[in-house]
Coordinates of C-alpha atoms in Angstrom, one line a residue:
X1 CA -49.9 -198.2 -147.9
X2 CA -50.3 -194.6 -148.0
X3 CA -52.0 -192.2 -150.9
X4 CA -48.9 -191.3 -152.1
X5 CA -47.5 -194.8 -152.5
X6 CA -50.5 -196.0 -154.2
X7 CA -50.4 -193.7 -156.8
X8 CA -47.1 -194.2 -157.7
X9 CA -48.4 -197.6 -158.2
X10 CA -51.1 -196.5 -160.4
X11 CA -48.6 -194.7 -162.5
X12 CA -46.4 -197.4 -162.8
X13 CA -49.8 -199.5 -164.2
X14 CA -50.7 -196.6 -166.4
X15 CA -46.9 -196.8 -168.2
X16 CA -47.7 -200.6 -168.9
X17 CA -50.6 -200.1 -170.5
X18 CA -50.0 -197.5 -172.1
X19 CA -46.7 -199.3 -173.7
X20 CA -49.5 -202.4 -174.0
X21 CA -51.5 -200.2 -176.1
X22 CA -48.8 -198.9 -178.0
X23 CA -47.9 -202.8 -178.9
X24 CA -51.5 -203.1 -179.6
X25 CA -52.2 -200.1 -182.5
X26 CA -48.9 -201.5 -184.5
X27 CA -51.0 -204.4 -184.8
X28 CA -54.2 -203.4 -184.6
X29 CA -55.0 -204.3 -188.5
X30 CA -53.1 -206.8 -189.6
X31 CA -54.6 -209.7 -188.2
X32 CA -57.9 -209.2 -189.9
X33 CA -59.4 -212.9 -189.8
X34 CA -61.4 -212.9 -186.5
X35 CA -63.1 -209.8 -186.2
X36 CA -65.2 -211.0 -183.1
X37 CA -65.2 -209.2 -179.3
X38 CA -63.8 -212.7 -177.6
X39 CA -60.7 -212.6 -179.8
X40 CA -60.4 -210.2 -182.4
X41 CA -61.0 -206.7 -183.8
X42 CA -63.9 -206.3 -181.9
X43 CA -62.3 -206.3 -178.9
X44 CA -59.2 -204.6 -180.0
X45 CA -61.2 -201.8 -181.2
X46 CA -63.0 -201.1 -177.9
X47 CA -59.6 -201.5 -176.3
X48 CA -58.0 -198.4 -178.7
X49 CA -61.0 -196.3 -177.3
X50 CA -60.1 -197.2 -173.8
X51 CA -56.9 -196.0 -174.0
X52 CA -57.4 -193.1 -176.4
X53 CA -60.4 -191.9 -173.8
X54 CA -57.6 -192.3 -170.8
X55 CA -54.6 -190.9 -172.5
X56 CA -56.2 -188.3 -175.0
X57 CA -53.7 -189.8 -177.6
X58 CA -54.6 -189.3 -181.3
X59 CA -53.0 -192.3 -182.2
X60 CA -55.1 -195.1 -180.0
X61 CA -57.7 -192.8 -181.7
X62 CA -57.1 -193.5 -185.2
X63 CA -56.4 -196.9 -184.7
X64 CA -59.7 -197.7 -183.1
X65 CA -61.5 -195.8 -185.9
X66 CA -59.8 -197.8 -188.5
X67 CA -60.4 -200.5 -186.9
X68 CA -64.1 -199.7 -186.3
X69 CA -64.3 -198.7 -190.3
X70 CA -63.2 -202.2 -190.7
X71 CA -66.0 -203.8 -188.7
X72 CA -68.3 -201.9 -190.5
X73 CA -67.3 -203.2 -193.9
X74 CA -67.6 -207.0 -192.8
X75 CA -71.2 -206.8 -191.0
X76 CA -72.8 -208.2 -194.1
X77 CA -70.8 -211.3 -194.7
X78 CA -70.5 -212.7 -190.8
X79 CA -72.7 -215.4 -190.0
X80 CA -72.4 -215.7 -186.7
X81 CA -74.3 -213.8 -184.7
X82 CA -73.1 -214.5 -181.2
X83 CA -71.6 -211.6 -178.7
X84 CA -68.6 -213.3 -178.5
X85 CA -67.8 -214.6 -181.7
X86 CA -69.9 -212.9 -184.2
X87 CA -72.2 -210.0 -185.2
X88 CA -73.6 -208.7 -181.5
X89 CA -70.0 -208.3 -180.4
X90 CA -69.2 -206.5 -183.3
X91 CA -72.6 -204.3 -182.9
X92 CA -71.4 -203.5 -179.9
X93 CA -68.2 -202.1 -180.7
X94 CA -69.2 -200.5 -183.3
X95 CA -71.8 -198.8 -181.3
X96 CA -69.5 -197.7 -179.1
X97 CA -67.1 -196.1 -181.5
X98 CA -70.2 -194.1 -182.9
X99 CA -71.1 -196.6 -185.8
X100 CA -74.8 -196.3 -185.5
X101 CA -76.7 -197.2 -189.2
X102 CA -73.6 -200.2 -188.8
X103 CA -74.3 -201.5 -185.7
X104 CA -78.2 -201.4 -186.0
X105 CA -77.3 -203.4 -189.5
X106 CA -75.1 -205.6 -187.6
X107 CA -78.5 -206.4 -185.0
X108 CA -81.0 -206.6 -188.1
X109 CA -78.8 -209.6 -189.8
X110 CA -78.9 -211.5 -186.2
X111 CA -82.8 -210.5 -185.6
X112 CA -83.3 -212.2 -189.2
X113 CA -81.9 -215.3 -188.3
X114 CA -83.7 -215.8 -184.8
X115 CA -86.0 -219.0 -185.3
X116 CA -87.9 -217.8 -182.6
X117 CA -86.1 -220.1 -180.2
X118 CA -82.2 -220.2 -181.1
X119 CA -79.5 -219.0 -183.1
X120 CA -77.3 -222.5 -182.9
X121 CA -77.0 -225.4 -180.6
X122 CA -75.2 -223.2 -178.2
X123 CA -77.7 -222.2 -175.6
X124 CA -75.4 -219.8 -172.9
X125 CA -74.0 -216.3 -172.8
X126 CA -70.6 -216.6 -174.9
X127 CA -72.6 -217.9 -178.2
X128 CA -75.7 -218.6 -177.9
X129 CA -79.2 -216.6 -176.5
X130 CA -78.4 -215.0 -173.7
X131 CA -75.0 -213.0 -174.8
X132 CA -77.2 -211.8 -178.1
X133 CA -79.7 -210.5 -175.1
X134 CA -77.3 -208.4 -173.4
X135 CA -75.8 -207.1 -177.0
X136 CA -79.3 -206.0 -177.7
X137 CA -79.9 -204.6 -174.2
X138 CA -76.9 -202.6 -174.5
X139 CA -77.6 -201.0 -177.6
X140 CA -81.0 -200.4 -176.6
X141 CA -82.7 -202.5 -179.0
X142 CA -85.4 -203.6 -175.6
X143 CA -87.9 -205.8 -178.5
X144 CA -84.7 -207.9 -179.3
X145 CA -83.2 -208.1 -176.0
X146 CA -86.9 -210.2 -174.8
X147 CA -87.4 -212.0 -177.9
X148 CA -83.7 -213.7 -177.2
X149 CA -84.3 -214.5 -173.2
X150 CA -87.7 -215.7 -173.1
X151 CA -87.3 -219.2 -174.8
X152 CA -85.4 -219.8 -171.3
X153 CA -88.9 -220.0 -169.8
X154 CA -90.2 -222.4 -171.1
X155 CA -86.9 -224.5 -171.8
X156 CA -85.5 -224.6 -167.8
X157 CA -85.7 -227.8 -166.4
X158 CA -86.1 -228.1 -162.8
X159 CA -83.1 -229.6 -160.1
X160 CA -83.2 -230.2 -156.7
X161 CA -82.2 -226.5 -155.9
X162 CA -83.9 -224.4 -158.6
X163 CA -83.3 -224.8 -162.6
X164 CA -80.9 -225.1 -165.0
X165 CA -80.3 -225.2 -168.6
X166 CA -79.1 -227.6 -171.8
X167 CA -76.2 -225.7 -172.8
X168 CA -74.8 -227.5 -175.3
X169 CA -75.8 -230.9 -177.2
X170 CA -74.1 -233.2 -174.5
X171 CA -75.4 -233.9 -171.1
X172 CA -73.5 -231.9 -169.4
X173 CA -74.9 -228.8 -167.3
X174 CA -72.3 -226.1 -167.1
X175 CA -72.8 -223.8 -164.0
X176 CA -70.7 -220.7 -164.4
X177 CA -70.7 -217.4 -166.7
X178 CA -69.1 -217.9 -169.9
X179 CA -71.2 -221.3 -171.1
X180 CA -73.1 -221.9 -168.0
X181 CA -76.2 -221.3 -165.6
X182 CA -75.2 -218.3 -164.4
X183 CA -74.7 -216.5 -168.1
X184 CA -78.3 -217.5 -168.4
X185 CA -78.9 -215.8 -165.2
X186 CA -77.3 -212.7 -165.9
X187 CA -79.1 -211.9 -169.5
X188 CA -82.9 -212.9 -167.7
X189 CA -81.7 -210.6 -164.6
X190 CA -80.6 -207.7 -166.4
X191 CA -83.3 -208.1 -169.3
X192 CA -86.3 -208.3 -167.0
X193 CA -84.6 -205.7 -164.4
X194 CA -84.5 -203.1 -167.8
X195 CA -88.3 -203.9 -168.9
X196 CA -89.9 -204.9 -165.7
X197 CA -90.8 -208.2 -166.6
X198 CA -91.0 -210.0 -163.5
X199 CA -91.2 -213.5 -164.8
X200 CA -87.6 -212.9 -166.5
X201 CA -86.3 -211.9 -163.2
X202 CA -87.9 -215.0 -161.1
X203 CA -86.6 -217.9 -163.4
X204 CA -82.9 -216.1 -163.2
X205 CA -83.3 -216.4 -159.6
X206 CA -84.1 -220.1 -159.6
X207 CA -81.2 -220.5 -161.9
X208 CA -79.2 -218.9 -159.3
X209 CA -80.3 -220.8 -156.6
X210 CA -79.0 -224.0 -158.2
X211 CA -75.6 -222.7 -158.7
X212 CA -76.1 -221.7 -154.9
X213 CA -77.3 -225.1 -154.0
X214 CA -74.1 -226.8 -155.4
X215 CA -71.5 -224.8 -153.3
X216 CA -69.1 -227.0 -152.0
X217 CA -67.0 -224.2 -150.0
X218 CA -70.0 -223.1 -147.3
X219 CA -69.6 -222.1 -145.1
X220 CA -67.2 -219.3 -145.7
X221 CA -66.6 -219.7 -149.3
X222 CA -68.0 -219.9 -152.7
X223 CA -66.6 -223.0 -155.3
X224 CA -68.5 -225.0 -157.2
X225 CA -67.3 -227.5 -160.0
X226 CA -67.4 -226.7 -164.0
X227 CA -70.2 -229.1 -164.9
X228 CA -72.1 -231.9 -163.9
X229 CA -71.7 -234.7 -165.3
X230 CA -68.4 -233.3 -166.2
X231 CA -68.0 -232.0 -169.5
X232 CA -64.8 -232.8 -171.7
X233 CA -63.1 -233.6 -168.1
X234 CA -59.6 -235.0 -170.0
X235 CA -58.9 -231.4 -170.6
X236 CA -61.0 -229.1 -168.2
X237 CA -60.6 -229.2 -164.7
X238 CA -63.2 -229.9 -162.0
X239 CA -62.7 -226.3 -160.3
X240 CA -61.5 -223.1 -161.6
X241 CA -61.3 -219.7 -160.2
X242 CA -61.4 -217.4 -162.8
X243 CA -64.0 -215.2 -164.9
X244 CA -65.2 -217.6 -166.9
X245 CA -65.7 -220.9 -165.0
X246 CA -65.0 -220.0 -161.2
X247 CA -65.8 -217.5 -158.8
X248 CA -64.2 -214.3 -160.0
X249 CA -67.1 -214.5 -162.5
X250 CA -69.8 -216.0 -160.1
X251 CA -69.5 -212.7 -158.0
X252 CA -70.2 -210.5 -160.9
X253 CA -73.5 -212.3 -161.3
X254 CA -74.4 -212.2 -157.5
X255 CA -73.5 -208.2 -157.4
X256 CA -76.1 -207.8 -160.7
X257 CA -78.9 -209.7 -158.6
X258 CA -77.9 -207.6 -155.3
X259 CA -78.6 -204.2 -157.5
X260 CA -81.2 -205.6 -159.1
X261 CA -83.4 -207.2 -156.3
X262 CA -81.7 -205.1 -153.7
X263 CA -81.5 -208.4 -151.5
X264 CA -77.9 -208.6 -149.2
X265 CA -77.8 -212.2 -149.1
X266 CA -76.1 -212.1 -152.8
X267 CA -73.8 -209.4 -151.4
X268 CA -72.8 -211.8 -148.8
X269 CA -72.4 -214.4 -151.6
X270 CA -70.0 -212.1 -153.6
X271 CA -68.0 -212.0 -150.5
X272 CA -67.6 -215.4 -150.3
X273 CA -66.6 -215.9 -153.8
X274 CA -63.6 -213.1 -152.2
X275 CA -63.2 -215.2 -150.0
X276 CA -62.4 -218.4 -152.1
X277 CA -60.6 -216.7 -155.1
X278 CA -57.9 -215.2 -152.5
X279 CA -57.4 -218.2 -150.6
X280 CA -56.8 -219.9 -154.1
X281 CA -52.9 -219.2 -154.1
X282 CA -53.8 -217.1 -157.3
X283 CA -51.8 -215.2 -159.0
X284 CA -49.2 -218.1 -158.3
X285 CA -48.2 -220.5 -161.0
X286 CA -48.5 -223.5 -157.7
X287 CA -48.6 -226.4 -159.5
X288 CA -49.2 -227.5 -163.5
X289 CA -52.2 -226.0 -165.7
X290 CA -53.0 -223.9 -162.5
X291 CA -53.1 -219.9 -163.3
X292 CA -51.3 -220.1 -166.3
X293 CA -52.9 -217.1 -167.9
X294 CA -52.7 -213.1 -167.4
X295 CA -55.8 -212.6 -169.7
X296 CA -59.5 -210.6 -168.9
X297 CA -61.4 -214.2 -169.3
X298 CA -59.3 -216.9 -167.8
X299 CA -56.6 -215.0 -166.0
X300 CA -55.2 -212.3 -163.7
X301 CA -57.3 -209.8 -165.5
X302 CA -60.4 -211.0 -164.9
X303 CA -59.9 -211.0 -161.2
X304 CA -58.3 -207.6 -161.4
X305 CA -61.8 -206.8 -162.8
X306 CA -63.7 -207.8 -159.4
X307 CA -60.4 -206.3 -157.3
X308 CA -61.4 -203.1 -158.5
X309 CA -65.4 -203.3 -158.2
X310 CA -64.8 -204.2 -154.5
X311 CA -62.6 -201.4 -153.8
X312 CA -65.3 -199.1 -155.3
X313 CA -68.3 -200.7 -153.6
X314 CA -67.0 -202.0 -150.6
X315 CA -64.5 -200.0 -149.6
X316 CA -62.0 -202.6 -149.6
X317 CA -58.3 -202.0 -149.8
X318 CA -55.7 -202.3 -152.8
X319 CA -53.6 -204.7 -151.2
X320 CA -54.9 -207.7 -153.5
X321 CA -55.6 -205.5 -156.4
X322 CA -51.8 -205.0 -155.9
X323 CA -50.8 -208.7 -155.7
X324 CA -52.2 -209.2 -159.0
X325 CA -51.3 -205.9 -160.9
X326 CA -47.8 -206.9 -159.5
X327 CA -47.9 -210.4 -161.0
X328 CA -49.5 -209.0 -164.5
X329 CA -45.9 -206.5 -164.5
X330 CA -43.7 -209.2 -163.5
X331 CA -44.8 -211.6 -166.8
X332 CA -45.1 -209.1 -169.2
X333 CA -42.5 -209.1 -171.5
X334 CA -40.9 -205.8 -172.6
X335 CA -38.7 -204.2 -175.4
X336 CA -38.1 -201.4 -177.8
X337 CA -41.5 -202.8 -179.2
X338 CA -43.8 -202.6 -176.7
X339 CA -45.6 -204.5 -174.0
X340 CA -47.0 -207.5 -174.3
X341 CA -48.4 -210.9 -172.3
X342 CA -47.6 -214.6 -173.4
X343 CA -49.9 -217.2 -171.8
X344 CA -48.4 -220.7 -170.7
X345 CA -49.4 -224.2 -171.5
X346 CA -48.0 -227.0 -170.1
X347 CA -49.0 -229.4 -172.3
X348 CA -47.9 -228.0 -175.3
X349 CA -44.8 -227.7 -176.7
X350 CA -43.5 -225.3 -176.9
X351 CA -45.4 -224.1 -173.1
X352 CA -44.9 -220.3 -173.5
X353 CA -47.4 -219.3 -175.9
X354 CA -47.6 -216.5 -178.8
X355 CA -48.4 -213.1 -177.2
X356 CA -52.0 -212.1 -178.3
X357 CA -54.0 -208.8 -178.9
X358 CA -57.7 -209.7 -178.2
X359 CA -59.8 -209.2 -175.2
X360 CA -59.8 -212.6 -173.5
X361 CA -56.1 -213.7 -173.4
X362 CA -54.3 -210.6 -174.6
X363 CA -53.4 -207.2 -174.3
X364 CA -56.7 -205.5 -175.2
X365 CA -58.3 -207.3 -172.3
X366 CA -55.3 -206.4 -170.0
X367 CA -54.5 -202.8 -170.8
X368 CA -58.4 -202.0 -169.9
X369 CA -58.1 -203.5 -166.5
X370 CA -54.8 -202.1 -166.0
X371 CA -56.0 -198.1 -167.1
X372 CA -59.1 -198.8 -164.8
X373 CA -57.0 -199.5 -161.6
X374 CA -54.9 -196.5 -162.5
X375 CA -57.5 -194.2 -162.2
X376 CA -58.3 -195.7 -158.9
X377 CA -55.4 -195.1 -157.3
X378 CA -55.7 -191.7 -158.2
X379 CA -59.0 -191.4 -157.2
X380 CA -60.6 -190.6 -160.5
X381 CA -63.4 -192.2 -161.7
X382 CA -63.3 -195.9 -161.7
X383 CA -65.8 -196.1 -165.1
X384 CA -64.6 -197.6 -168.7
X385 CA -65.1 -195.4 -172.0
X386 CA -67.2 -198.3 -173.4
X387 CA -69.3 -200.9 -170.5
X388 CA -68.7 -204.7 -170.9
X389 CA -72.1 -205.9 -171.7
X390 CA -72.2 -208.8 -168.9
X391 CA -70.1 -206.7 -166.4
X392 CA -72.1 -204.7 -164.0
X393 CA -71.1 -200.6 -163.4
X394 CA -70.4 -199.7 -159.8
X395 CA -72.2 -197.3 -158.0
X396 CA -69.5 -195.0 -157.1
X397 CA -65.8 -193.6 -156.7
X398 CA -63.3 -193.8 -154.6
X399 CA -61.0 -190.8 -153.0
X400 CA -57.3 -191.4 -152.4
X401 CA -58.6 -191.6 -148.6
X402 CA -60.4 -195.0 -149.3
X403 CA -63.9 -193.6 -148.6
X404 CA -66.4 -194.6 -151.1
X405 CA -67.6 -191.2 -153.2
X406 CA -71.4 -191.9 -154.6
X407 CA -71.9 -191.1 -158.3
X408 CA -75.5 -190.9 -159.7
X409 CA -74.9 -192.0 -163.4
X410 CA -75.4 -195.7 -162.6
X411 CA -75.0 -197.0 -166.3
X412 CA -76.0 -200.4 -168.3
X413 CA -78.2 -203.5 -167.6
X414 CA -77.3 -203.2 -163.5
X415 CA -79.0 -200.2 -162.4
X416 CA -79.7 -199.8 -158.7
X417 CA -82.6 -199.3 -158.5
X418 CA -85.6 -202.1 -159.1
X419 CA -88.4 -201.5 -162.1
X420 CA -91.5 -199.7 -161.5
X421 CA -94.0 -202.2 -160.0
X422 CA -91.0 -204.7 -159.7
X423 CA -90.3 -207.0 -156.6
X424 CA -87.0 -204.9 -155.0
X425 CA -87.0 -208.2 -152.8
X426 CA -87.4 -211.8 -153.8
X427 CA -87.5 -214.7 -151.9
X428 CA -83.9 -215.4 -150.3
X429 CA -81.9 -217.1 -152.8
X430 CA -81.2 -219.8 -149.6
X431 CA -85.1 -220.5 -148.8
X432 CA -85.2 -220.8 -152.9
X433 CA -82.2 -223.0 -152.9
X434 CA -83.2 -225.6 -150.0
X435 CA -86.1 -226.6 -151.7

């Protein structure tokens, strides 16, 4: 496909979202139950910024300022304090939108209630210890950021490949990013890469090395099953390929540890989570409960999400980021009020589901994704106006020849380059995972 082609493309994506976001401010505050970054305000809120930052239009503008104003009146009556459903989300957000004295009061109320081991039973990235660590990191709050990883020292239990984590109060060990080994691994990675604390960095590499150990697609791929023993397995499947639970989110992990450690082997491994998530037969509905979803966590945006980081850091072509930006066009549904995405679920009844506005299944999660690839088909910057606290910043952008363009600002938890005094290379995640 030439230049020109591909940014007619990008255009095409850019009217979407912006017709998506359009759909998004009507509604912006009138759902004002769940605030949180996973499915509410939070999210939406970041989402109005995205598209005000791209488009320059006052009304995305307003709307995410409202929205933010909103946020800041409810910080002292949430008690939860997770990043995805409670107070570090909305700290985050309201960071982002220039809320300072409300987001640091959003971070004191969750510092307040740390028992100096855990906020809940919850133990993982979306709700538990490690997502409040990356919250903190990202606002810069470095004391709070430790104090929420370092109980995962002394709480890892050791496997035949490395370590892993209770998660939840069942027996099952989830593996993957959202409630899993690897969103452990990420907040201990990027915590100890930010503060030099080698210890954090070592035990997310043993956590990594068990995930790594349980591959079951080797030798070219990357798969490995939702839990073990399963967990809830009458409604969650064994193997999934998305963000959340598959390999699309996998990868992300793998390309933090490659910047932070500087080690290729995890590069390799992001390539083989490619490898499996396009030999899937995603973004194709091929059989019941199998991609049923358009969203940022569980769906075609997610992957879109990795489509893109590829492009920027390894030069790879927009043929698949196509695919799926095709697939996200051809189910949206569009009128004289907007653009929106209805999910599908085959068990229920009825299967197409009520169009959402959060970040993980709806719009706000989409319309980000779909603004990002724009600018890459032009050749713009391939940055977001607001970083995703577990999703790690490329290194560069990409001209409308394909060639990779380096840019210096590396931003967030996954900097390049390895702490003063830090190991830039630990042992190989596949000597770590054979023992």
């Amino acid at each position: 496909m030439d230049a020109f082609d591909q940014l007619t493309r990008g255009e095409r994506a850019e009217d979407l979202a912006r017709a998506g976001a359009d759909w998004l401010a009507e509604r912006a505050l009138r759902d004002l139950e769940d605030v949180s970054l996973y499915h509410g305000l939070a999210g939406v809120v970041i989402a109005m910024h995205e598209a005000h930052d791209h488009f320059g239009d006052d009304r995305f503008g307003d709307a995410a300022m409202s929205g933010a104003e909103e946020l800041a009146a409810r910080v002292d009556y949430l008690d939860n304090s997770s990043l995805y459903f409670g107070l570090a989300g909305v700290g985050i957000a309201l960071d982002a939108l220039g809320h300072a004295k409300a987001a640091a009061r959003a971070f004191d109320h969750v510092r307040r209630r740390f028992d100096g081991q855990r906020w809940n039973e919850m133990y993982e990235l979306f709700m538990g210890n490690a997502g409040i660590g990356l919250g903190a990191l990202q606002i810069g709050d470095l004391d709070l950021a430790v104090a929420a990883v370092t109980p995962y020292l002394s709480t890892a239990d050791r496997t035949p490949f490395g370590v892993n984590w209770a998660v939840r109060p069942s027996p099952a060990r989830s593996h993957h990013l959202a409630h899993g080994t690897l969103g452990i691994v990420c907040a201990l990675a990027a915590v100890g890469h930010a503060t030099g604390r080698d210890d954090l960095l070592e035990v997310a590499l043993a956590g990594a090395a068990d995930v790594v150990g349980r591959n079951e697609a080797r030798p070219r791929g990357f798969l490995v099953p939702h839990s073990d023993p399963p967990h809830r397995p009458d409604i969650i499947e064994r193997y999934s390929y998305g963000w959340c639970n598959g390999p699309a989110g996998d990868a992300q992990v793998f390309r933090l540890l490659g910047q932070v450690t500087g080690d290729d082997d995890w590069i390799e491994l992001v390539d083989q989570c490619w490898v499996t998530v396009r030999e899937s037969g995603l973004p194709r509905r091929i059989r019941p409960g199998f991609w049923d979803n358009n969203g940022r966590c569980c769906g075609t945006a997610g992957v879109l999400a990795l489509a893109c980081d590829r492009i920027v850091e390894h030069g790879d072509g927009f043929d698949f980021a196509n695919v799926l930006v095709d697939d996200i066009a051809a189910r949206a549904t569009v009128d004289e009020g907007g653009v929106r995405w209805s999910n599908y679920e085959h068990r229920a009844t009825p299967s197409v589901l009520e169009p959402r506005t959060g970040w993980a299944m709806g719009n706000a999660g989409i319309i980000r994704e779909l603004l990002r690839y724009a600018r890459l088909s032009r050749g713009a910057a391939d940055s977001y106006a607001v970083r995703w606290p577990d999703h790690p910043t490329t290194s560069g952008t990409v001209g409308r020849d394909g060639d990779k363009v380096p840019r210096a600002d590396v931003e967030g938890p996954s900097a390049v380059a390895p702490p003063s005094g830090g190991n830039s290379r630990p042992r190989s995640h596949r000597r770590e995972a054979d023992r």
